[in-house]
PDB file of C-alpha atoms and ligand atoms in Angstrom:
ATOM      1  CA  MET A  30      30.041  20.432   9.658  1.00  0.00           C
ATOM      2  CA  SER A  31      27.307  20.237  12.396  1.00  0.00           C
ATOM      3  CA  ASP A  32      27.996  20.853  16.233  1.00  0.00           C
ATOM      4  CA  ASP A  33      29.299  17.342  16.975  1.00  0.00           C
ATOM      5  CA  SER A  34      28.626  17.457  21.041  1.00  0.00           C
ATOM      6  CA  ARG A  35      24.435  18.064  20.550  1.00  0.00           C
ATOM      7  CA  PRO A  36      23.230  14.199  20.695  1.00  0.00           C
ATOM      8  CA  SER A  37      21.603  13.845  17.081  1.00  0.00           C
ATOM      9  CA  PRO A  38      17.847  13.169  17.506  1.00  0.00           C
ATOM     10  CA  ALA A  39      16.445   9.835  17.689  1.00  0.00           C
ATOM     11  CA  PRO A  40      15.764   8.349  13.888  1.00  0.00           C
ATOM     12  CA  ALA A  41      11.920   8.427  13.086  1.00  0.00           C
ATOM     13  CA  ARG A  42      10.529   4.809  13.352  1.00  0.00           C
ATOM     14  CA  THR A  43       8.228   3.496  10.663  1.00  0.00           C
ATOM     15  CA  ALA A  44       5.602   1.207  10.989  1.00  0.00           C
ATOM     16  CA  ALA A  45       3.719  -0.103   7.988  1.00  0.00           C
ATOM     17  CA  VAL A  46      -0.263  -0.735   7.488  1.00  0.00           C
ATOM     18  CA  ILE A  47      -0.916  -3.312   5.319  1.00  0.00           C
ATOM     19  CA  PRO A  48      -4.904  -3.178   4.852  1.00  0.00           C
ATOM     20  CA  ALA A  49      -6.116  -6.656   4.028  1.00  0.00           C
ATOM     21  CA  ALA A  50      -9.567  -6.929   5.027  1.00  0.00           C
ATOM     22  CA  GLY A  51     -11.084  -6.472   1.251  1.00  0.00           C
ATOM     23  CA  ARG A  52     -12.929  -9.456  -0.152  1.00  0.00           C
ATOM     24  CA  GLY A  53     -11.600  -9.342  -3.760  1.00  0.00           C
ATOM     25  CA  VAL A  54     -14.575  -8.973  -5.621  1.00  0.00           C
ATOM     26  CA  ARG A  55     -13.415  -8.569  -8.758  1.00  0.00           C
ATOM     27  CA  LEU A  56     -11.256 -11.277  -8.597  1.00  0.00           C
ATOM     28  CA  GLY A  57     -14.212 -13.662  -8.445  1.00  0.00           C
ATOM     29  CA  PRO A  58     -15.558 -16.196  -5.929  1.00  0.00           C
ATOM     30  CA  GLY A  59     -12.776 -17.778  -3.556  1.00  0.00           C
ATOM     31  CA  ALA A  60     -11.453 -16.984  -0.459  1.00  0.00           C
ATOM     32  CA  PRO A  61     -10.915 -13.126   0.578  1.00  0.00           C
ATOM     33  CA  LYS A  62      -8.087 -11.811  -1.918  1.00  0.00           C
ATOM     34  CA  ALA A  63      -5.299 -10.953   0.555  1.00  0.00           C
ATOM     35  CA  LEU A  64      -5.649 -15.386   1.327  1.00  0.00           C
ATOM     36  CA  ARG A  65      -5.641 -16.134  -2.141  1.00  0.00           C
ATOM     37  CA  THR A  66      -2.104 -17.726  -3.258  1.00  0.00           C
ATOM     38  CA  LEU A  67       0.761 -16.577  -5.890  1.00  0.00           C
ATOM     39  CA  ASN A  68       2.977 -19.853  -6.350  1.00  0.00           C
ATOM     40  CA  GLY A  69       1.453 -21.383  -2.840  1.00  0.00           C
ATOM     41  CA  THR A  70       2.243 -18.413  -0.959  1.00  0.00           C
ATOM     42  CA  PRO A  71      -0.668 -16.666   0.210  1.00  0.00           C
ATOM     43  CA  MET A  72      -0.547 -12.804  -1.046  1.00  0.00           C
ATOM     44  CA  LEU A  73      -0.599 -11.187   2.760  1.00  0.00           C
ATOM     45  CA  ILE A  74       2.465 -12.614   2.736  1.00  0.00           C
ATOM     46  CA  HIS A  75       4.362 -11.531  -0.167  1.00  0.00           C
ATOM     47  CA  ALA A  76       2.888  -8.433   0.735  1.00  0.00           C
ATOM     48  CA  VAL A  77       4.137  -8.350   4.394  1.00  0.00           C
ATOM     49  CA  ARG A  78       7.565  -9.618   2.805  1.00  0.00           C
ATOM     50  CA  ALA A  79       7.874  -7.053   0.844  1.00  0.00           C
ATOM     51  CA  LEU A  80       7.588  -4.292   3.627  1.00  0.00           C
ATOM     52  CA  ALA A  81       9.681  -5.769   5.922  1.00  0.00           C
ATOM     53  CA  ALA A  82      12.561  -6.166   3.304  1.00  0.00           C
ATOM     54  CA  SER A  83      13.108  -2.400   4.289  1.00  0.00           C
ATOM     55  CA  ARG A  84      15.573  -2.352   6.952  1.00  0.00           C
ATOM     56  CA  ALA A  85      13.725   0.953   8.180  1.00  0.00           C
ATOM     57  CA  VAL A  86      10.141  -0.662   8.869  1.00  0.00           C
ATOM     58  CA  SER A  87      10.243  -2.493  12.355  1.00  0.00           C
ATOM     59  CA  LEU A  88       6.453  -3.100  12.749  1.00  0.00           C
ATOM     60  CA  VAL A  89       4.089  -4.262  10.218  1.00  0.00           C
ATOM     61  CA  VAL A  90      -0.045  -4.080  11.268  1.00  0.00           C
ATOM     62  CA  VAL A  91      -2.070  -6.203   9.195  1.00  0.00           C
ATOM     63  CA  VAL A  92      -5.572  -5.238   8.906  1.00  0.00           C
ATOM     64  CA  ALA A  93      -7.395  -8.946   8.606  1.00  0.00           C
ATOM     65  CA  PRO A  94     -10.726  -9.630   7.031  1.00  0.00           C
ATOM     66  CA  PRO A  95     -12.781  -8.612   9.995  1.00  0.00           C
ATOM     67  CA  ASP A  96     -13.437 -12.525  10.562  1.00  0.00           C
ATOM     68  CA  GLY A  97     -10.171 -13.812   9.710  1.00  0.00           C
ATOM     69  CA  ALA A  98      -7.963 -12.266  12.288  1.00  0.00           C
ATOM     70  CA  GLY A  99      -7.066 -15.633  14.077  1.00  0.00           C
ATOM     71  CA  GLU A 100      -6.192 -17.264  10.598  1.00  0.00           C
ATOM     72  CA  VAL A 101      -3.838 -14.302   9.647  1.00  0.00           C
ATOM     73  CA  LYS A 102      -2.255 -14.646  13.240  1.00  0.00           C
ATOM     74  CA  SER A 103      -1.201 -18.211  12.334  1.00  0.00           C
ATOM     75  CA  LEU A 104      -0.393 -17.662   8.859  1.00  0.00           C
ATOM     76  CA  LEU A 105       2.598 -15.129   9.678  1.00  0.00           C
ATOM     77  CA  ASP A 106       3.568 -17.554  12.570  1.00  0.00           C
ATOM     78  CA  ALA A 107       3.717 -20.382   9.904  1.00  0.00           C
ATOM     79  CA  HIS A 108       5.955 -18.312   7.563  1.00  0.00           C
ATOM     80  CA  ALA A 109       9.497 -17.139   7.513  1.00  0.00           C
ATOM     81  CA  LEU A 110       9.957 -13.279   8.029  1.00  0.00           C
ATOM     82  CA  PRO A 111      12.385 -11.342   9.073  1.00  0.00           C
ATOM     83  CA  ASP A 112      13.288 -11.413  13.159  1.00  0.00           C
ATOM     84  CA  ARG A 113      14.366  -7.589  13.166  1.00  0.00           C
ATOM     85  CA  THR A 114      10.276  -6.798  12.437  1.00  0.00           C
ATOM     86  CA  ASP A 115       7.456  -6.669  14.633  1.00  0.00           C
ATOM     87  CA  PHE A 116       3.572  -7.881  13.826  1.00  0.00           C
ATOM     88  CA  VAL A 117       0.636  -7.067  15.149  1.00  0.00           C
ATOM     89  CA  VAL A 118      -3.014  -8.218  13.656  1.00  0.00           C
ATOM     90  CA  VAL A 119      -5.952  -6.358  13.902  1.00  0.00           C
ATOM     91  CA  PRO A 120      -9.614  -6.949  12.524  1.00  0.00           C
ATOM     92  CA  GLY A 121     -10.967  -4.751   9.514  1.00  0.00           C
ATOM     93  CA  GLY A 122     -13.534  -2.888   8.457  1.00  0.00           C
ATOM     94  CA  ASP A 123     -16.543  -2.195   5.542  1.00  0.00           C
ATOM     95  CA  SER A 124     -14.211   0.239   3.677  1.00  0.00           C
ATOM     96  CA  ARG A 125     -10.439   0.199   3.258  1.00  0.00           C
ATOM     97  CA  GLN A 126     -10.726   3.999   4.762  1.00  0.00           C
ATOM     98  CA  GLU A 127     -12.149   1.948   7.594  1.00  0.00           C
ATOM     99  CA  SER A 128      -9.312  -0.665   7.849  1.00  0.00           C
ATOM    100  CA  VAL A 129      -6.722   2.001   7.453  1.00  0.00           C
ATOM    101  CA  ARG A 130      -8.086   3.636  10.789  1.00  0.00           C
ATOM    102  CA  LEU A 131      -8.333   0.395  12.807  1.00  0.00           C
ATOM    103  CA  GLY A 132      -4.629   0.001  11.594  1.00  0.00           C
ATOM    104  CA  LEU A 133      -3.339   3.408  12.582  1.00  0.00           C
ATOM    105  CA  ASP A 134      -5.309   2.923  16.083  1.00  0.00           C
ATOM    106  CA  ALA A 135      -2.958  -0.395  16.581  1.00  0.00           C
ATOM    107  CA  LEU A 136       0.343   2.132  16.339  1.00  0.00           C
ATOM    108  CA  PRO A 137       2.191   2.263  19.158  1.00  0.00           C
ATOM    109  CA  PRO A 138       3.455   5.841  19.827  1.00  0.00           C
ATOM    110  CA  GLU A 139       6.934   5.703  18.916  1.00  0.00           C
ATOM    111  CA  TYR A 140       6.133   5.373  15.666  1.00  0.00           C
ATOM    112  CA  ASP A 141       6.618   8.806  13.534  1.00  0.00           C
ATOM    113  CA  ILE A 142       6.398   7.611   9.898  1.00  0.00           C
ATOM    114  CA  VAL A 143       3.653   5.808   8.400  1.00  0.00           C
ATOM    115  CA  LEU A 144       3.389   3.205   5.536  1.00  0.00           C
ATOM    116  CA  VAL A 145      -0.258   2.554   4.598  1.00  0.00           C
ATOM    117  CA  HIS A 146       0.435  -0.315   1.634  1.00  0.00           C
ATOM    118  CA  ASP A 147      -2.268  -2.636   0.125  1.00  0.00           C
ATOM    119  CA  ALA A 148      -1.943  -6.153   0.585  1.00  0.00           C
ATOM    120  CA  ALA A 149      -3.220  -6.515  -3.031  1.00  0.00           C
ATOM    121  CA  ARG A 150       0.183  -5.172  -4.339  1.00  0.00           C
ATOM    122  CA  PRO A 151       2.107  -8.190  -3.136  1.00  0.00           C
ATOM    123  CA  LEU A 152       5.249  -7.399  -5.426  1.00  0.00           C
ATOM    124  CA  VAL A 153       6.417  -4.065  -4.408  1.00  0.00           C
ATOM    125  CA  PRO A 154       9.901  -4.187  -4.809  1.00  0.00           C
ATOM    126  CA  VAL A 155      12.002  -2.706  -1.610  1.00  0.00           C
ATOM    127  CA  ASP A 156      13.595  -0.062  -3.621  1.00  0.00           C
ATOM    128  CA  THR A 157      10.004   1.697  -4.178  1.00  0.00           C
ATOM    129  CA  VAL A 158       9.486   1.025  -0.321  1.00  0.00           C
ATOM    130  CA  ASP A 159      12.957   3.085   0.481  1.00  0.00           C
ATOM    131  CA  GLY A 160      12.026   5.461  -1.801  1.00  0.00           C
ATOM    132  CA  VAL A 161       8.787   6.263  -0.094  1.00  0.00           C
ATOM    133  CA  ILE A 162      10.502   6.344   3.174  1.00  0.00           C
ATOM    134  CA  GLU A 163      13.368   8.875   2.076  1.00  0.00           C
ATOM    135  CA  ALA A 164      10.893  11.560   0.781  1.00  0.00           C
ATOM    136  CA  VAL A 165       8.922  11.317   4.166  1.00  0.00           C
ATOM    137  CA  ARG A 166      12.235  11.647   5.925  1.00  0.00           C
ATOM    138  CA  GLU A 167      13.219  14.443   3.696  1.00  0.00           C
ATOM    139  CA  GLY A 168      10.298  16.284   5.155  1.00  0.00           C
ATOM    140  CA  ALA A 169       7.255  15.431   2.972  1.00  0.00           C
ATOM    141  CA  PRO A 170       4.211  14.976   4.904  1.00  0.00           C
ATOM    142  CA  ALA A 171       2.663  12.681   2.608  1.00  0.00           C
ATOM    143  CA  VAL A 172       4.353  10.720  -0.532  1.00  0.00           C
ATOM    144  CA  VAL A 173       3.191   8.345  -3.238  1.00  0.00           C
ATOM    145  CA  PRO A 174       4.667   6.086  -5.686  1.00  0.00           C
ATOM    146  CA  ALA A 175       3.637   6.545  -9.039  1.00  0.00           C
ATOM    147  CA  LEU A 176       4.160   5.839 -13.121  1.00  0.00           C
ATOM    148  CA  PRO A 177       2.979   7.712 -16.482  1.00  0.00           C
ATOM    149  CA  LEU A 178      -0.205   5.858 -17.897  1.00  0.00           C
ATOM    150  CA  ALA A 179       0.100   4.000 -21.175  1.00  0.00           C
ATOM    151  CA  ASP A 180      -3.627   4.635 -21.678  1.00  0.00           C
ATOM    152  CA  THR A 181      -5.107   7.710 -22.720  1.00  0.00           C
ATOM    153  CA  VAL A 182      -7.966   8.513 -20.013  1.00  0.00           C
ATOM    154  CA  LYS A 183     -11.362   9.369 -20.749  1.00  0.00           C
ATOM    155  CA  GLU A 184     -13.928  10.848 -18.699  1.00  0.00           C
ATOM    156  CA  VAL A 185     -17.604   9.990 -19.422  1.00  0.00           C
ATOM    157  CA  GLY A 186     -21.023  11.128 -18.244  1.00  0.00           C
ATOM    158  CA  PRO A 187     -24.235   9.208 -17.410  1.00  0.00           C
ATOM    159  CA  ALA A 188     -25.635   7.100 -20.319  1.00  0.00           C
ATOM    160  CA  ALA A 189     -29.414   7.527 -21.563  1.00  0.00           C
ATOM    161  CA  PRO A 190     -31.243   4.251 -20.941  1.00  0.00           C
ATOM    162  CA  GLY A 191     -30.090   2.213 -23.675  1.00  0.00           C
ATOM    163  CA  GLU A 192     -27.325   4.670 -25.199  1.00  0.00           C
ATOM    164  CA  PRO A 193     -23.712   4.052 -24.992  1.00  0.00           C
ATOM    165  CA  GLU A 194     -21.783   6.219 -22.401  1.00  0.00           C
ATOM    166  CA  PRO A 195     -20.586   9.847 -23.902  1.00  0.00           C
ATOM    167  CA  VAL A 196     -17.089  11.300 -23.363  1.00  0.00           C
ATOM    168  CA  VAL A 197     -17.093  14.670 -21.527  1.00  0.00           C
ATOM    169  CA  ALA A 198     -13.525  15.497 -21.384  1.00  0.00           C
ATOM    170  CA  THR A 199      -9.959  13.841 -21.812  1.00  0.00           C
ATOM    171  CA  PRO A 200      -7.103  14.979 -19.596  1.00  0.00           C
ATOM    172  CA  VAL A 201      -3.806  15.568 -20.976  1.00  0.00           C
ATOM    173  CA  ARG A 202      -2.133  12.239 -20.489  1.00  0.00           C
ATOM    174  CA  ALA A 203       1.190  13.663 -19.912  1.00  0.00           C
ATOM    175  CA  ARG A 204       0.016  15.242 -16.506  1.00  0.00           C
ATOM    176  CA  LEU A 205      -1.756  11.937 -15.312  1.00  0.00           C
ATOM    177  CA  ARG A 206      -0.026   9.676 -13.314  1.00  0.00           C
ATOM    178  CA  ALA A 207      -0.981   6.315 -11.808  1.00  0.00           C
ATOM    179  CA  VAL A 208      -0.617   6.083  -8.270  1.00  0.00           C
ATOM    180  CA  GLN A 209       0.251   2.869  -6.059  1.00  0.00           C
ATOM    181  CA  THR A 210       1.617   1.930  -2.852  1.00  0.00           C
ATOM    182  CA  PRO A 211       3.111   2.530  -0.247  1.00  0.00           C
ATOM    183  CA  GLN A 212       2.219   5.517   0.129  1.00  0.00           C
ATOM    184  CA  GLY A 213       4.117   7.223   3.115  1.00  0.00           C
ATOM    185  CA  PHE A 214       2.919   9.940   5.631  1.00  0.00           C
ATOM    186  CA  ASP A 215       3.957  11.717   8.649  1.00  0.00           C
ATOM    187  CA  ARG A 216       1.779   9.928  10.922  1.00  0.00           C
ATOM    188  CA  ALA A 217       0.351  13.054  12.857  1.00  0.00           C
ATOM    189  CA  THR A 218      -0.700  13.959   9.553  1.00  0.00           C
ATOM    190  CA  LEU A 219      -2.151  11.070   8.518  1.00  0.00           C
ATOM    191  CA  VAL A 220      -4.587  10.614  11.839  1.00  0.00           C
ATOM    192  CA  ARG A 221      -5.420  14.116  11.415  1.00  0.00           C
ATOM    193  CA  ALA A 222      -6.140  13.417   7.730  1.00  0.00           C
ATOM    194  CA  HIS A 223      -8.947  10.301   8.820  1.00  0.00           C
ATOM    195  CA  GLU A 224     -10.257  12.344  11.635  1.00  0.00           C
ATOM    196  CA  THR A 225     -10.980  15.100   9.445  1.00  0.00           C
ATOM    197  CA  VAL A 226     -12.220  13.386   6.111  1.00  0.00           C
ATOM    198  CA  THR A 227     -15.540  11.749   6.041  1.00  0.00           C
ATOM    199  CA  GLU A 228     -16.511  11.148   2.510  1.00  0.00           C
ATOM    200  CA  ASP A 229     -15.424   8.151   0.678  1.00  0.00           C
ATOM    201  CA  VAL A 230     -11.757   7.609  -0.664  1.00  0.00           C
ATOM    202  CA  THR A 231      -9.542   5.571  -2.716  1.00  0.00           C
ATOM    203  CA  ASP A 232      -6.499   6.387  -1.551  1.00  0.00           C
ATOM    204  CA  ASP A 233      -4.985   7.769   2.149  1.00  0.00           C
ATOM    205  CA  ALA A 234      -3.066  10.499   0.157  1.00  0.00           C
ATOM    206  CA  SER A 235      -6.138  12.273  -1.288  1.00  0.00           C
ATOM    207  CA  MET A 236      -7.438  12.839   2.223  1.00  0.00           C
ATOM    208  CA  VAL A 237      -4.204  14.684   3.000  1.00  0.00           C
ATOM    209  CA  GLU A 238      -4.783  16.735  -0.311  1.00  0.00           C
ATOM    210  CA  GLN A 239      -7.843  17.580   1.195  1.00  0.00           C
ATOM    211  CA  LEU A 240      -6.161  19.063   4.251  1.00  0.00           C
ATOM    212  CA  GLY A 241      -4.480  21.577   1.979  1.00  0.00           C
ATOM    213  CA  LEU A 242      -1.030  20.089   2.266  1.00  0.00           C
ATOM    214  CA  THR A 243       1.243  18.771  -0.695  1.00  0.00           C
ATOM    215  CA  VAL A 244       1.471  14.972  -1.564  1.00  0.00           C
ATOM    216  CA  VAL A 245       4.675  14.515  -3.620  1.00  0.00           C
ATOM    217  CA  VAL A 246       5.284  12.080  -6.095  1.00  0.00           C
ATOM    218  CA  VAL A 247       8.327   9.616  -6.414  1.00  0.00           C
ATOM    219  CA  PRO A 248       8.810   6.688  -8.951  1.00  0.00           C
ATOM    220  CA  GLY A 249       6.836   3.796  -8.474  1.00  0.00           C
ATOM    221  CA  HIS A 250       7.367   0.532 -10.303  1.00  0.00           C
ATOM    222  CA  GLU A 251       5.500  -1.406 -12.528  1.00  0.00           C
ATOM    223  CA  GLU A 252       5.942  -4.701 -10.540  1.00  0.00           C
ATOM    224  CA  ALA A 253       3.585  -3.099  -7.801  1.00  0.00           C
ATOM    225  CA  PHE A 254       0.783  -2.952  -9.781  1.00  0.00           C
ATOM    226  CA  LYS A 255      -2.415  -3.996  -7.850  1.00  0.00           C
ATOM    227  CA  VAL A 256      -4.025  -7.621  -8.185  1.00  0.00           C
ATOM    228  CA  THR A 257      -7.394  -6.677  -8.830  1.00  0.00           C
ATOM    229  CA  ARG A 258      -8.620  -9.040 -11.550  1.00  0.00           C
ATOM    230  CA  PRO A 259      -8.059 -12.849 -12.638  1.00  0.00           C
ATOM    231  CA  LEU A 260      -5.410 -11.992 -14.753  1.00  0.00           C
ATOM    232  CA  ASP A 261      -3.625 -10.069 -12.425  1.00  0.00           C
ATOM    233  CA  LEU A 262      -2.853 -13.289 -10.939  1.00  0.00           C
ATOM    234  CA  VAL A 263      -1.498 -15.111 -14.020  1.00  0.00           C
ATOM    235  CA  LEU A 264       1.151 -11.656 -14.433  1.00  0.00           C
ATOM    236  CA  ALA A 265       1.586 -12.116 -10.558  1.00  0.00           C
ATOM    237  CA  GLU A 266       3.014 -15.599 -10.962  1.00  0.00           C
ATOM    238  CA  ALA A 267       4.840 -14.754 -14.115  1.00  0.00           C
ATOM    239  CA  VAL A 268       7.221 -11.883 -12.240  1.00  0.00           C
ATOM    240  CA  LEU A 269       7.272 -14.729  -9.426  1.00  0.00           C
ATOM    241  CA  ALA A 270       8.617 -17.261 -12.024  1.00  0.00           C
ATOM    242  CA  ARG A 271      10.620 -14.573 -13.643  1.00  0.00           C
ATOM    243  CA  ARG A 272      12.705 -13.312 -10.204  1.00  0.00           C
ATOM    244  CA  ARG A 273      13.212 -17.068  -9.406  1.00  0.00           C
ATOM    245  CA  LEU A 274      15.095 -17.247 -12.856  1.00  0.00           C
ATOM    246  CA  ASN A 275      17.025 -14.342 -12.362  1.00  0.00           C
ATOM    247  CA  ASP A 276      18.075 -15.303  -8.590  1.00  0.00           C
ATOM    248  CA  GLY A 277      18.950 -18.648 -10.286  1.00  0.00           C
ATOM    249  CA  PHE A 278      21.795 -16.730 -12.518  1.00  0.00           C
TER     250      PHE A 278
HETATM  251  N1  CTP B  19      -8.958  -3.480   2.014  1.00  0.00           N
HETATM  252  C1  CTP B  19      -9.639  -3.582   2.828  1.00  0.00           C
HETATM  253  N2  CTP B  19     -10.562  -3.487   3.673  1.00  0.00           N
HETATM  254  C2  CTP B  19     -11.495  -3.093   2.974  1.00  0.00           C
HETATM  255  C3  CTP B  19     -11.583  -2.990   1.649  1.00  0.00           C
HETATM  256  C4  CTP B  19     -10.414  -3.299   1.162  1.00  0.00           C
HETATM  257  O1  CTP B  19      -8.433  -4.042   3.938  1.00  0.00           O
HETATM  258  N3  CTP B  19     -13.636  -3.527   3.901  1.00  0.00           N
HETATM  259  C5  CTP B  19      -8.029  -3.712   1.402  1.00  0.00           C
HETATM  260  C6  CTP B  19      -7.739  -5.148   0.329  1.00  0.00           C
HETATM  261  O2  CTP B  19      -7.674  -6.127   1.270  1.00  0.00           O
HETATM  262  C7  CTP B  19      -6.629  -4.258  -0.063  1.00  0.00           C
HETATM  263  C8  CTP B  19      -6.596  -3.214  -0.578  1.00  0.00           C
HETATM  264  O3  CTP B  19      -7.441  -2.374   0.564  1.00  0.00           O
HETATM  265  O4  CTP B  19      -5.734  -5.016  -0.282  1.00  0.00           O
HETATM  266  C9  CTP B  19      -7.165  -2.561  -1.971  1.00  0.00           C
HETATM  267  O5  CTP B  19      -8.286  -2.582  -2.184  1.00  0.00           O
HETATM  268  P1  CTP B  19      -8.722  -3.533  -3.201  1.00  0.00           P
HETATM  269  O6  CTP B  19      -7.711  -3.579  -4.326  1.00  0.00           O
HETATM  270  O7  CTP B  19     -10.164  -3.103  -3.548  1.00  0.00           O
HETATM  271  O8  CTP B  19      -9.322  -4.879  -2.662  1.00  0.00           O
HETATM  272  P2  CTP B  19     -10.711  -5.514  -2.410  1.00  0.00           P
HETATM  273  O9  CTP B  19     -11.728  -4.512  -1.854  1.00  0.00           O
HETATM  274  O10 CTP B  19     -10.371  -6.534  -1.607  1.00  0.00           O
HETATM  275  O11 CTP B  19     -11.156  -5.996  -4.031  1.00  0.00           O
HETATM  276  P3  CTP B  19     -12.886  -5.592  -4.669  1.00  0.00           P
HETATM  277  O12 CTP B  19     -12.743  -4.294  -4.373  1.00  0.00           O
HETATM  278  O13 CTP B  19     -12.242  -6.523  -5.753  1.00  0.00           O
HETATM  279  O14 CTP B  19     -13.547  -6.573  -3.788  1.00  0.00           O
HETATM  280 MG1   MG B  20     -12.242  -2.493  -2.977  1.00  0.00          MG
END
C-alpha cells in the first residue's frame, strides 16, 4: 500500500479534438461531410456523442468547416448532449493537420490528455475510446486503436503512360494494422509534434513517431470505420439500425 497521508495527484483531465472541417470530396457532391446526416442526425453529432459517452472526456473541441462555425454551434445547441461535457467550436483550416492544430490552440491549460477523433468516424464505441484513454493514463505518449487487415496490401510504382501500375512490394500482412481514431496523446507531446513536423501526414500519431517516441496500439473496432465513400453511408445506417434493434431487446 502507498502512503495514505500523501494527497493523490489530481487525475489527468481529458479533452477531445474533433476535426470536422473537411469537404468530403470522396463522398460526392453535397454538404460538408460532417454535416451529412445518418438516420436524420448529422454525422458530427454522432461523433461528438460517441466521445462524450466516455466519462473521462470533459471537453470536446469541434473544428468546424472554415465558414461553418456558426452552423455547427447551432447544431450542438439543438441536440441533446451530456451535461458533464463542455463544448468549444473553432473554424478549421485547409488540411486535416492544420485543423487539428487549430483545435489544439483552443484547449484550456488544465487538459493533460488529448484525443483526436475524426468526425468521419461517427460510430466508434465508447469501449474503444476508454481503451485509448487508459493506455495514455498508463504512460504511453501516443496511442492508436487499430485492426488487422482483411486485404493484402501491395506497394505500387509509377505507371508508364498507358500502362498498368507495376507492383513493387508486398508487405507481410500479419505485421500491418489499419489505424483508426480516436488517437490519444500526452498533450505536451502532441503539441510539440505539431510544432516540429511540417510535412503533410495522414494521422497525428505519425508526427509523434517522427519525434522518435514510441506509439502503441490498442484494439480498434469495426464500427469505428471512416465514412469515406458513398457505400460507407449505407453501412453506417445499417450499424445504427442494428443498434436500435439490439437496444429494443
Ligand atoms: N478534416 C478537417 N479539415 C480538413 C480536412 C479534413 O478537419 N481541412 C477532417 C474531416 O472533416 C474528417 C477527418 O479530418 O473528419 C478525416 O478526413 P477525411 O475522412 O479525409 O475527410 P475529408 O477530408 O472531408 O474527405 P475527403 O478527403 O474525401 O475530401
Ligand atoms: Mg481528406
